[in-house]
Coordinates of C-alpha atoms and ligand atoms in Angstrom, one line a residue:
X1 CA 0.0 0.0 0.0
X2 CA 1.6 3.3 -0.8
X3 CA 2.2 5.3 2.4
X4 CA 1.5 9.0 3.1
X5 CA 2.6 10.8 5.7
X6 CA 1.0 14.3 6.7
X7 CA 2.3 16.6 9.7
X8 CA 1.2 19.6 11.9
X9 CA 3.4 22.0 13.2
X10 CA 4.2 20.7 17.4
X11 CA 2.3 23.0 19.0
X12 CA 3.8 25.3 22.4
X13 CA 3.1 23.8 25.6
X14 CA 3.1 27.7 27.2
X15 CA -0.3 28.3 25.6
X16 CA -3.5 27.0 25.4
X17 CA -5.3 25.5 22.5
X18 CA -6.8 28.4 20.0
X19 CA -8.4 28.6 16.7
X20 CA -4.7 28.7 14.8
X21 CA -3.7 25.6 16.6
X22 CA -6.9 23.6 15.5
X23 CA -7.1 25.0 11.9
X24 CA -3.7 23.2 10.8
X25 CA -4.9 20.2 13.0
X26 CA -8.2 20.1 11.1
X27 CA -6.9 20.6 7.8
X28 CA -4.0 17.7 8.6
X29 CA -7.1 15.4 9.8
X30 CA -9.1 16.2 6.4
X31 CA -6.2 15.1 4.3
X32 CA -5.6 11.9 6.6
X33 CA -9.2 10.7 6.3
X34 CA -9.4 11.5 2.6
X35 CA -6.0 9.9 2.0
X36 CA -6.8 6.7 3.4
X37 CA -10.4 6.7 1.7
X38 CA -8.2 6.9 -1.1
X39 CA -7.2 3.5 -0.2
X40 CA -2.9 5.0 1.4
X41 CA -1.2 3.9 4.3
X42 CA -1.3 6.7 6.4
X43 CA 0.5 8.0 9.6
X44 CA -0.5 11.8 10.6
X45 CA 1.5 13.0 13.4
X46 CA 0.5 15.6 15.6
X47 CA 2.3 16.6 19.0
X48 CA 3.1 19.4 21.4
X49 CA 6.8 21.0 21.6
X50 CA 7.9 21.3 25.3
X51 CA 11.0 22.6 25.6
X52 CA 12.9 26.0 25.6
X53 CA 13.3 29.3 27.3
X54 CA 9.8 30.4 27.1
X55 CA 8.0 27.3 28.7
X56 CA 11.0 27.1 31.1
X57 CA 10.0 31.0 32.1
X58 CA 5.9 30.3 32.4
X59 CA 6.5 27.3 34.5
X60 CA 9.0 29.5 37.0
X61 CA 6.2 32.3 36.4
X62 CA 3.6 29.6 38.5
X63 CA 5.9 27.9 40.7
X64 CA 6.1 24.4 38.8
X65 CA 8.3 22.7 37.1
X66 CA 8.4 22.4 33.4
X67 CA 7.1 19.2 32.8
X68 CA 4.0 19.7 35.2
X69 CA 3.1 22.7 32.9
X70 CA 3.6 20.8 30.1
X71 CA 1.7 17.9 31.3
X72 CA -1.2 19.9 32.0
X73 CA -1.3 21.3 28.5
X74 CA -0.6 17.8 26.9
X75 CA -3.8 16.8 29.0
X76 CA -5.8 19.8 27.0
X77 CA -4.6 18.6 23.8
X78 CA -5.6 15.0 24.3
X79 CA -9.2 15.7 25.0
X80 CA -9.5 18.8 22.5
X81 CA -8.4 16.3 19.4
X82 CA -11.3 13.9 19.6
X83 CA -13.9 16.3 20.4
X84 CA -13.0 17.6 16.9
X85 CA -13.4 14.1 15.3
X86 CA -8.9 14.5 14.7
X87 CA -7.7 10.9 13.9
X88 CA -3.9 11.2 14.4
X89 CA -1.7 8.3 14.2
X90 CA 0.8 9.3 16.7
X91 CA 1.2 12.1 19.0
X92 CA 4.8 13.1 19.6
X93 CA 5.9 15.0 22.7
X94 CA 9.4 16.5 22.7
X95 CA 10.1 15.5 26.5
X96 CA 9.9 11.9 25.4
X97 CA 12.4 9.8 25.8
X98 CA 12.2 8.6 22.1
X99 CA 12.2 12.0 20.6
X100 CA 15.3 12.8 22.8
X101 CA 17.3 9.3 21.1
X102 CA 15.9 11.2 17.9
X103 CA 17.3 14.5 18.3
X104 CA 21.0 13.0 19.6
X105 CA 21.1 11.0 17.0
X106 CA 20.2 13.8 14.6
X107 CA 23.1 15.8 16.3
X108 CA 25.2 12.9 15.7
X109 CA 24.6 12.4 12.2
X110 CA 25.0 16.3 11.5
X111 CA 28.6 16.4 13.6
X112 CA 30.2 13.7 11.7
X113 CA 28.5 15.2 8.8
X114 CA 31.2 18.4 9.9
X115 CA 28.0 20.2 10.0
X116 CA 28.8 21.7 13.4
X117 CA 31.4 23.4 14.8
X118 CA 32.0 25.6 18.3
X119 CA 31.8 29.6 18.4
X120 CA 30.7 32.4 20.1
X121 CA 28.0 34.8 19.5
X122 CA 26.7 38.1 20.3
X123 CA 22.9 39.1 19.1
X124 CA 20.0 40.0 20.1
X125 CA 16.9 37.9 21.7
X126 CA 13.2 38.2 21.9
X127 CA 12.2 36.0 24.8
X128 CA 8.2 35.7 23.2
X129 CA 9.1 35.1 19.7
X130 CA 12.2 33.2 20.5
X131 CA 14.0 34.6 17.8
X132 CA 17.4 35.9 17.8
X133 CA 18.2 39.1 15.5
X134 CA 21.4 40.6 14.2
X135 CA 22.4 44.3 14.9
X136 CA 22.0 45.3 11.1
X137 CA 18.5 43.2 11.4
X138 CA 17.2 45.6 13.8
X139 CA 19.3 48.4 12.4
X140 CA 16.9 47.7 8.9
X141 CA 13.9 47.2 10.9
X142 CA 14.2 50.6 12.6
X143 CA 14.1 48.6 16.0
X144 CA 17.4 49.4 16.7
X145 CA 17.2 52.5 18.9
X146 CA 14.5 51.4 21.1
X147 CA 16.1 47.6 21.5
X148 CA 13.3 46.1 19.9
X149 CA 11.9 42.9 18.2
X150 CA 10.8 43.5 14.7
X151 CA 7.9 41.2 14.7
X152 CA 6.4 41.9 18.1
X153 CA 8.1 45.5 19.1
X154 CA 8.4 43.6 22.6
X155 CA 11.9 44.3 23.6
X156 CA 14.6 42.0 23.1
X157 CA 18.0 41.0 25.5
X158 CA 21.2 41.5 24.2
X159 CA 23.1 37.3 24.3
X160 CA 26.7 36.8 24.3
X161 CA 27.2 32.8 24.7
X162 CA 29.3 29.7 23.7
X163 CA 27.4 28.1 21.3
X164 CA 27.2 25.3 18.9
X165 CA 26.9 26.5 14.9
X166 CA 25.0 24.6 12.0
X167 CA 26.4 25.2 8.8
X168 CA 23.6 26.9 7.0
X169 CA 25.5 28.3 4.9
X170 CA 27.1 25.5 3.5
X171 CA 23.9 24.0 1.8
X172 CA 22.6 27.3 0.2
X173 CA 23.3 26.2 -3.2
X174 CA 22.2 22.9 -2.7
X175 CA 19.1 24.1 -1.6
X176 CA 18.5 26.6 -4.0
X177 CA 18.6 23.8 -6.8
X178 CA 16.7 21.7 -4.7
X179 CA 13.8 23.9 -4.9
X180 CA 14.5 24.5 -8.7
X181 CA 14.1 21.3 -9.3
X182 CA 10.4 20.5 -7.1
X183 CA 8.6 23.1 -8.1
X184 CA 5.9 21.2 -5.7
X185 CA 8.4 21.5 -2.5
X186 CA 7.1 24.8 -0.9
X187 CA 3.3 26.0 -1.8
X188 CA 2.0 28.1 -2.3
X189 CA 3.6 29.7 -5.0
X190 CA 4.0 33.3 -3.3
X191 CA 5.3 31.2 0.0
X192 CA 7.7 29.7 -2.5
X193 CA 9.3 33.0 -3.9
X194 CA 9.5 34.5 -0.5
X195 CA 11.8 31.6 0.5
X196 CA 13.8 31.6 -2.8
X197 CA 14.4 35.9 -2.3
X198 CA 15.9 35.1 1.7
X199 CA 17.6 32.5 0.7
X200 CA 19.0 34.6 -2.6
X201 CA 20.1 36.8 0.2
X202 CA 22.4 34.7 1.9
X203 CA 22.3 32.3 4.5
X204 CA 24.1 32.5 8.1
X205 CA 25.1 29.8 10.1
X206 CA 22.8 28.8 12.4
X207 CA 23.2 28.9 16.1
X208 CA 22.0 26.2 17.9
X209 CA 22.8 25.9 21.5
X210 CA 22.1 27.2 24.4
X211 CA 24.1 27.5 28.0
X212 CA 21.4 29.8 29.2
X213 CA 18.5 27.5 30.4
X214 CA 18.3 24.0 31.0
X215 CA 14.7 22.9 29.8
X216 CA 15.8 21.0 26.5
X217 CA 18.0 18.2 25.0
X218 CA 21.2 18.5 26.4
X219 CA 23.8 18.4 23.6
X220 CA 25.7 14.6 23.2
X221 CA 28.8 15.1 25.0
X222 CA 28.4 18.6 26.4
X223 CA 25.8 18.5 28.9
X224 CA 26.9 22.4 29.4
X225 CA 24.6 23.3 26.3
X226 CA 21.2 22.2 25.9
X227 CA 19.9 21.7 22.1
X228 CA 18.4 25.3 20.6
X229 CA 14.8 24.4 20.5
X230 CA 14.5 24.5 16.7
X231 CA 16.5 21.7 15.9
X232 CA 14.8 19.8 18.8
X233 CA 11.3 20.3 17.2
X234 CA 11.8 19.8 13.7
X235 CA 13.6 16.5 14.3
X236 CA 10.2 15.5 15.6
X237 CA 8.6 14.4 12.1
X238 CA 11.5 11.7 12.3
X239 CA 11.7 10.6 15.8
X240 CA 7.9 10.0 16.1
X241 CA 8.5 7.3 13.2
X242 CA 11.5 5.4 15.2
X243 CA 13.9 7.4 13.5
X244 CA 17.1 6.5 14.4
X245 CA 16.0 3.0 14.3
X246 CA 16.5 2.6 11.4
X247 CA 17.7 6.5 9.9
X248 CA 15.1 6.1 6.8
X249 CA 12.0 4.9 8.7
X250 CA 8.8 3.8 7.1
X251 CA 6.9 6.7 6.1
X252 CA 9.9 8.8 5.5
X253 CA 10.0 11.3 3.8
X254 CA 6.7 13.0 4.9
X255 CA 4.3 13.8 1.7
X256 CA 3.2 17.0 3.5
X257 CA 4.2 18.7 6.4
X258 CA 1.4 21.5 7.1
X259 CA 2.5 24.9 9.0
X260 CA 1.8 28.3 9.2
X261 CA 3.3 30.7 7.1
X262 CA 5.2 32.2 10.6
X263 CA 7.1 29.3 10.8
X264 CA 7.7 28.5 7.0
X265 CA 11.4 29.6 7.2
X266 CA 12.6 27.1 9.5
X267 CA 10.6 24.3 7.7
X268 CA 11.3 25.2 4.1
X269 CA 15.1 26.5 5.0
X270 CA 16.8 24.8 8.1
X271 CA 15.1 21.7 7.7
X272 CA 16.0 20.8 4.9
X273 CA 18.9 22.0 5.2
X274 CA 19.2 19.9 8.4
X275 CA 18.2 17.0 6.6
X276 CA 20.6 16.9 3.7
X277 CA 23.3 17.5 6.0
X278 CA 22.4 14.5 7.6
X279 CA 22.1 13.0 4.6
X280 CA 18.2 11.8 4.5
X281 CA 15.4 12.3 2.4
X282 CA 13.9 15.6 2.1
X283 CA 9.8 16.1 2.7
X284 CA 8.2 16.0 -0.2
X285 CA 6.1 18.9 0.2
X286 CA 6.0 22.4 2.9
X287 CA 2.7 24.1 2.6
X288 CA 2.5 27.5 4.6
X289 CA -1.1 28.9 5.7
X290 CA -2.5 32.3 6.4
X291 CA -3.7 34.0 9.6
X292 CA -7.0 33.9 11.3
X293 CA -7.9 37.3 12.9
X294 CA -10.9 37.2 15.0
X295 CA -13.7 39.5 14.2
X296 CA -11.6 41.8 13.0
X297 CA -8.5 41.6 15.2
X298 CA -5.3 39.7 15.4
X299 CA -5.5 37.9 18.2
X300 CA -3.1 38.2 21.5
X301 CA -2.5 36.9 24.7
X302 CA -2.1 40.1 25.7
X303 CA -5.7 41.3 24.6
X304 CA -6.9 38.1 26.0
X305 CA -9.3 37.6 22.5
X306 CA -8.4 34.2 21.4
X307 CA -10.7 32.3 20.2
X308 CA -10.8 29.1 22.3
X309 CA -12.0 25.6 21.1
X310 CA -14.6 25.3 23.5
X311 CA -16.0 28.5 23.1
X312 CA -16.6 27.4 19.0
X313 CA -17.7 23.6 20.2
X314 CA -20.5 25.5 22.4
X315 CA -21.9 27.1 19.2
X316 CA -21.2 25.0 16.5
X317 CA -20.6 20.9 16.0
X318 CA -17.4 19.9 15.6
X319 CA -18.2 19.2 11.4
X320 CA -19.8 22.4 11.2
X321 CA -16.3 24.3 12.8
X322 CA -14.4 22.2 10.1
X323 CA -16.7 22.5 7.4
X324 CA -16.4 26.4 7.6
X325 CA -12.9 26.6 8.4
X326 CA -11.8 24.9 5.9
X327 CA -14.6 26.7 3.2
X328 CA -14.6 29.9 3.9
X329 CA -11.0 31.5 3.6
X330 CA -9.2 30.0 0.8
X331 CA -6.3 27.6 2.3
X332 CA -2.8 29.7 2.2
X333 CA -4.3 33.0 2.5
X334 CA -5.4 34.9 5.6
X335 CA -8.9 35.2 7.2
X336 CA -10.9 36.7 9.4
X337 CA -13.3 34.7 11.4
X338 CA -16.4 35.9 12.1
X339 CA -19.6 34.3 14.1
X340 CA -22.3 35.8 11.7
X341 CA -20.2 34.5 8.8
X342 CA -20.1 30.9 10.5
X343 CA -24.1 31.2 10.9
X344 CA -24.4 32.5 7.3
X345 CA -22.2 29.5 5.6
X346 CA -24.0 27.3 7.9
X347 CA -27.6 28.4 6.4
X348 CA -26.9 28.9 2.9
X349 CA -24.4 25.7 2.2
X350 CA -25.2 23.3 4.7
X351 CA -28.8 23.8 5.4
X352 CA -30.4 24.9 2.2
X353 CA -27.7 23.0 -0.2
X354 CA -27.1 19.7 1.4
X355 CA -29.3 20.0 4.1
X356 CA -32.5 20.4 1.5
X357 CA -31.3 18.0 -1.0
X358 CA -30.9 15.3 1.0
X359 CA -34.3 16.2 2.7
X360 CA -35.9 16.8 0.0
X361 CA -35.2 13.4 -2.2
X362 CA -35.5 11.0 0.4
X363 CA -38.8 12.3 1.4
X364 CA -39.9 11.8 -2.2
X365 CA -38.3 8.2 -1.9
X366 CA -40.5 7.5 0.9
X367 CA -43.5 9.5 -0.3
X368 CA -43.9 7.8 -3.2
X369 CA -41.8 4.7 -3.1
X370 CA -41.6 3.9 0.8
X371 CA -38.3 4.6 0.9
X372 CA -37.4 1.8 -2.0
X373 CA -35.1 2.3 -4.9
X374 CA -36.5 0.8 -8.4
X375 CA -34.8 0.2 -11.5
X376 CA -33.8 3.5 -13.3
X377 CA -35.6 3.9 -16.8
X378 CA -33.9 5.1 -20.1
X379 CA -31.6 7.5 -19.2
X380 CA -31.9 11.0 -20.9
X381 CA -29.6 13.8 -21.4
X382 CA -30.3 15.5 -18.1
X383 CA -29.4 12.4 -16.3
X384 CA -26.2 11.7 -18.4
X385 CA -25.4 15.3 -17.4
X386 CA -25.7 14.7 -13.6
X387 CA -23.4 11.8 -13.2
X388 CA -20.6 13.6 -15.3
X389 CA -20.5 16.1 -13.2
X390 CA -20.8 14.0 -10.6
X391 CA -17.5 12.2 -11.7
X392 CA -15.8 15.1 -13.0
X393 CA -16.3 16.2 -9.2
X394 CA -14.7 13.3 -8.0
X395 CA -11.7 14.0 -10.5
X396 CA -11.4 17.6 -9.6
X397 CA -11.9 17.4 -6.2
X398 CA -8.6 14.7 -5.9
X399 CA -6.6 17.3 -7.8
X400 CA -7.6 20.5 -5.2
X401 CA -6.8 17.6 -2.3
X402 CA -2.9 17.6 -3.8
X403 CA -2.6 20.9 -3.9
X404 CA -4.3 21.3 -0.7
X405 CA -6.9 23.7 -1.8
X406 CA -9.8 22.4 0.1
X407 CA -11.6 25.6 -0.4
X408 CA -11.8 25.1 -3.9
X409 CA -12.5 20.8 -3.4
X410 CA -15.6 22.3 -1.0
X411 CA -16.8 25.0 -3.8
X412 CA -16.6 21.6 -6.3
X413 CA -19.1 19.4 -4.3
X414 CA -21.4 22.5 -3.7
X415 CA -21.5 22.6 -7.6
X416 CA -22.6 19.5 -8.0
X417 CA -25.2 20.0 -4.9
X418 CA -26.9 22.7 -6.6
X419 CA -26.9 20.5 -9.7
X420 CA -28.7 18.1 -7.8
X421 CA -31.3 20.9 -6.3
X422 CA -32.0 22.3 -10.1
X423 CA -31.9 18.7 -11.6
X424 CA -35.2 18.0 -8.4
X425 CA -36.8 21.5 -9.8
X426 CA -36.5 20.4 -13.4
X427 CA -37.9 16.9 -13.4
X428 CA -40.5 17.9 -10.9
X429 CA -41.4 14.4 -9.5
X430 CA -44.3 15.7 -8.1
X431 CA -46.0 16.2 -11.0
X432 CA -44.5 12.8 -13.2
X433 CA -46.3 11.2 -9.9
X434 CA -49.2 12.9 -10.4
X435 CA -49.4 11.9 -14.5
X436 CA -48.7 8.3 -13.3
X437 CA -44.9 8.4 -15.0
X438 CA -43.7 5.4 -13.2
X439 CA -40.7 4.6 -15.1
X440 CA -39.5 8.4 -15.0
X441 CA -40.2 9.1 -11.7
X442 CA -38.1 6.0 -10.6
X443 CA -35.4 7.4 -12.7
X444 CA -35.2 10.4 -11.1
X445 CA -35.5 9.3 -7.7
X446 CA -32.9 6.8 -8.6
X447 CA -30.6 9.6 -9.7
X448 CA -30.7 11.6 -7.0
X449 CA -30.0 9.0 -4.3
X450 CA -26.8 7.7 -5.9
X451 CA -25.8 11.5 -6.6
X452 CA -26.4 12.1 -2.7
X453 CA -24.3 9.3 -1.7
X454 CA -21.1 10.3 -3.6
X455 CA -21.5 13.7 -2.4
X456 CA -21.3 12.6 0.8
X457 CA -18.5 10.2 0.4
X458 CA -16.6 13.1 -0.8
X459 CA -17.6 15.4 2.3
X460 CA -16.7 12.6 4.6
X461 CA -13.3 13.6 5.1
X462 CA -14.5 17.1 5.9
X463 CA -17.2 16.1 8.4
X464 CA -17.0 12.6 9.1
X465 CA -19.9 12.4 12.0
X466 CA -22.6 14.4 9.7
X467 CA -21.8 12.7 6.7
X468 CA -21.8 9.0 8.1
X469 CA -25.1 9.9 9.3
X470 CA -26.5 11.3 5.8
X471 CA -24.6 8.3 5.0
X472 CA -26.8 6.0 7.0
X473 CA -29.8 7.7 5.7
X474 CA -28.7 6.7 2.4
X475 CA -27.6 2.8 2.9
X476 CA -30.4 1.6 5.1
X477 CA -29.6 -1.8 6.2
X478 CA -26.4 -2.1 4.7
X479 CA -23.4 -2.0 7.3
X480 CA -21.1 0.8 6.4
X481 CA -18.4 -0.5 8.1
X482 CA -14.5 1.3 6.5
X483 CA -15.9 3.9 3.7
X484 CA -13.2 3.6 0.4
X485 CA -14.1 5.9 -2.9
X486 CA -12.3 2.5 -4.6
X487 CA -15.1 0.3 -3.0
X488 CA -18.3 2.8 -3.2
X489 CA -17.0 5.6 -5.5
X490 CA -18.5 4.1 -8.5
X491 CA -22.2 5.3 -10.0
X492 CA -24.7 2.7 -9.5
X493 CA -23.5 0.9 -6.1
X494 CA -27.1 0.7 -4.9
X495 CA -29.5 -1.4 -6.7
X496 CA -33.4 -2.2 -7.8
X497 CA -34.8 -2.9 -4.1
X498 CA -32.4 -1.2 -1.9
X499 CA -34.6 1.0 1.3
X500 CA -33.3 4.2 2.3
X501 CA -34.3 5.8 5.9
X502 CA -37.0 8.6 6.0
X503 CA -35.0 11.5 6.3
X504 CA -33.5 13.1 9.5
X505 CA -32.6 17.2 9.3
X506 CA -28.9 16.9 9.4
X507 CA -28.5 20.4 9.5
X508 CA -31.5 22.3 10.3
X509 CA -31.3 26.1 9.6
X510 CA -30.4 28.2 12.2
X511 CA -32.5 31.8 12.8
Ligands
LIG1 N1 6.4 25.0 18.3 C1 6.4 25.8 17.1 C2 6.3 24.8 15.9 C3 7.3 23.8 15.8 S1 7.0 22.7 14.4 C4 8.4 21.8 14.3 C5 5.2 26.8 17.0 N2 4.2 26.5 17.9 S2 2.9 27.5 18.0 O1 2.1 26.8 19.0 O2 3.3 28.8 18.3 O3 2.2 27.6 16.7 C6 1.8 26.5 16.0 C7 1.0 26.9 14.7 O4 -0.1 27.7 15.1 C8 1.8 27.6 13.7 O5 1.8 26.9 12.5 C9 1.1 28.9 13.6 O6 1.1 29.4 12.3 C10 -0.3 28.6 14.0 N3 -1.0 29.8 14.4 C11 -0.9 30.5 15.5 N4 -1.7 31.6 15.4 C12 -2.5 31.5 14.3 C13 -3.5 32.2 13.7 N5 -4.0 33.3 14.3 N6 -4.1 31.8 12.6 C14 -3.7 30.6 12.0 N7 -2.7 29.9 12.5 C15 -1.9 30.4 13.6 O7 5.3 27.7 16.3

């Protein structure tokens, strides 16, 4: 079976769970499910990342130790990923034991690789963003005056330390023709030139340890300096999968690692880097999304306004959240999220689209057929027209699930939803069952069930719990049991006989 391997960024252990977090979670979980419908062997890892400066401070900040505030976060994690129907595979933490062999052994690999060597340093360090800037970086970014960070204007330390050095710089060319030659390897395409102009720009070495807190990997042989926290996290995509035992494990190298675009550079330029140094395969695939701001505004801990799980779940099922996330701000730009916008999507695509379709044709089924399917008659052009676009949806929506563009695979189905809705208004069954047009009427009904069905198949990835129970609607007595589009994608699956349920509002509209 050919494998595919999907990632989410690790997420902090100093903050709670927030809309950002689960949007890169939900859209990792859509392309699991739809990937192994599509008959893969897949792994989807998901995890927290524990260690470093920041953590280290918040756990001092409330009198515990580290791991106790990261325990207590891992704990919110764990019950947040099945309320939101998230099938991971694995879920990594960086204070395990098994990512710790991972990261040492990375280490390993990049020393005798004479990837690392011993220097000093002297910069400048934002403690939030943990990011370290160069004089002439904050001399460009008119921070330099007031001492501050760039990104967050918070004000950064000035670091003078012993320190480990990756050599960054060493694999710029490499890299550069690396990208050249996958035009696929960083999407989207505007994410893709931004990386190829920094890199164009030159690349430092890379610092990458730390003497100045404790709360990481200590480094193999110099238990002095603790492993800087980004070569600790990224190694987690390979140590979740066994990696050093053995170096290439199965699943490597990862089809898609998903992140947001705040973190692209370290995905699409240090590891990589990291990784050819060490001599392993490169991912296959970095894809960078936007930004949610909430009703307007970018959300902060210091404002207090993120938007918390819990607070959506209270409104909205879990389907619906993921259903609009993924729908309503295409996937790679920036959004805003908005409750009336939820409500609206809600109404218009779920309620009066699918909601009415489905509604609508199985209480026809059972109006005027108790609920049985009978042969379909002579098909005419209408009904030739319906399942080609039923399959052409099929087709198109696996090409928007490579790129991912699940915004555009969402607007796909809804075409052919519609189609269904216009192709009810245009064969009016009600009135070929009031001229006593048997063999029509069976057609149509016939039509529209099976056209139902492989919508939802194809929505099942994006709301698994709603569309197995439209699903169940659909297929009666017959045990649904694993859902393939290889073993029920085809036009026609149900036959002469079959009994569909009286229809249940799935999604009733909301005033
Ligand atoms: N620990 C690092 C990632 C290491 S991966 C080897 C990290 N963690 S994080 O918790 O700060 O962020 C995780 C993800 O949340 C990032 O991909 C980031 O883009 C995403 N988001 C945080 N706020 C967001 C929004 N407002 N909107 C969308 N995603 C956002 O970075």
């Amino acid at each position: 079976m050919e494998s595919y391997y999907v990632t989410t960024p690790i997420y902090y252990v100093n903050d709670e769970p927030h809309l950002g977090h689960i949007y890169t979670t939900i859209a990792a979980d859509v392309l699991a499910r739809y990937q192994r419908m599509a008959g893969r062997d897949v792994f989807f890892l998901t995890g927290v990342d524990e260690h470093g400066q920041k953590v280290q401070q918040a756990a001092e900040g409330r009198g515990i130790k580290p791991i106790e505030l990261a325990d207590q976060v891992v704990e919110r994690y764990q019950s947040l990923w099945p309320e939101l129907s998230i099938s991971h595979s694995d879920f990594i933490r960086t204070s395990s034991e098994r990512h710790q062999k991972g990261v040492q052994a990375m280490w390993k690999r990049l020393e005798s690789a004479g990837a690392i060597y011993k220097d000093f340093y002297e910069d400048w360090y934002c403690v939030p963003c943990e990011t370290y800037w160069k004089e002439t970086q904050l001399k460009e970014a008119e921070c330099w005056d007031d001492k501050q960070c760039p990104d967050c204007k918070r004000t950064v330390e000035k670091v003078q330390e012993e320190s480990y050095f990756f050599r960054l710089s060493d694999y710029q060319e490499q890299l550069l023709a690396h990208i050249h030659a996958h035009p696929d390897f960083i999407g989207p395409a505007s994410r893709r030139n931004e990386v190829l102009s920094f890199i164009e720009s030159g690349l430092h070495d890379l610092s990458i340890s730390r003497t100045t807190f404790s709360w990481g990997v200590p480094v193999p042989g110099d238990k002095k300096h603790v492993i800087y926290v980004w070569i600790d996290a990224l190694t987690n995509y390979l140590s979740a999968l066994g990696f050093p035992d053995p170096a290439v494990p199965k699943h490597w190298p990862a089809d898609i690692h998903l992140i947001g675009k705040d973190i692209l550079r370290f995905h699409a330029i240090y590891w990589p880097c990291m990784l050819m140094a060490a001599d392993l395969p490169l991912p296959k695939r970095i894809f960078a999304h936007g930004w949610w701001t909430v009703e307007g505004e970018k959300m902060s801990k210091s404002k207090g306004n993120a938007l918390r799980p819990t607070e959506l779940l209270e409104a909205y099922d879990a389907d619906v959240i993921r259903y609009f996330l993924l729908r309503e701000v295409p996937f790679g730009h920036d959004g805003d999220f908005s409750f009336a916008a939820m409500k609206q999507r809600y109404n218009t695509d779920l309620a009066n689209d699918v909601g009415n379709l489905l509604n609508r044709s199985l209480a026809m089924l059972n109006k005027y057929r108790d609920g049985i399917l009978c042969e379909a008659g002579a098909e005419q052009e209408m009904d030739r027209a319906l399942i080609a676009d039923v399959q052409a949806m099929q087709r198109d929506v696996a090409e928007h699930m490579e790129t991912p563009a699940f915004h555009l695979a969402l607007e796909r189905i809804s075409l052919v939803v519609r189609h269904g809705n216009r192709y009810v208004e245009d064969s009016a069954p009600w009135a070929l069952a009031k001229a006593g047009d048997d063999d029509r009427l069976n057609s149509v009904l016939y039509h529209l069930v099976e056209t139902l069905r492989l919508v939802a198949l194809q929505l099942l990835p994006f709301m698994p719990s709603k569309m197995r129970a439209m699903l169940k609607q659909i297929h009666g007595d017959i045990e649904l049991g694993e859902l393939s589009f290889g073993a029920q994608g085809g036009w026609g699956l149900l036959k002469a006989g079959h009994q569909c349920e009286k229809p249940q509002p799935l999604f009733p509209r909301m005033e």
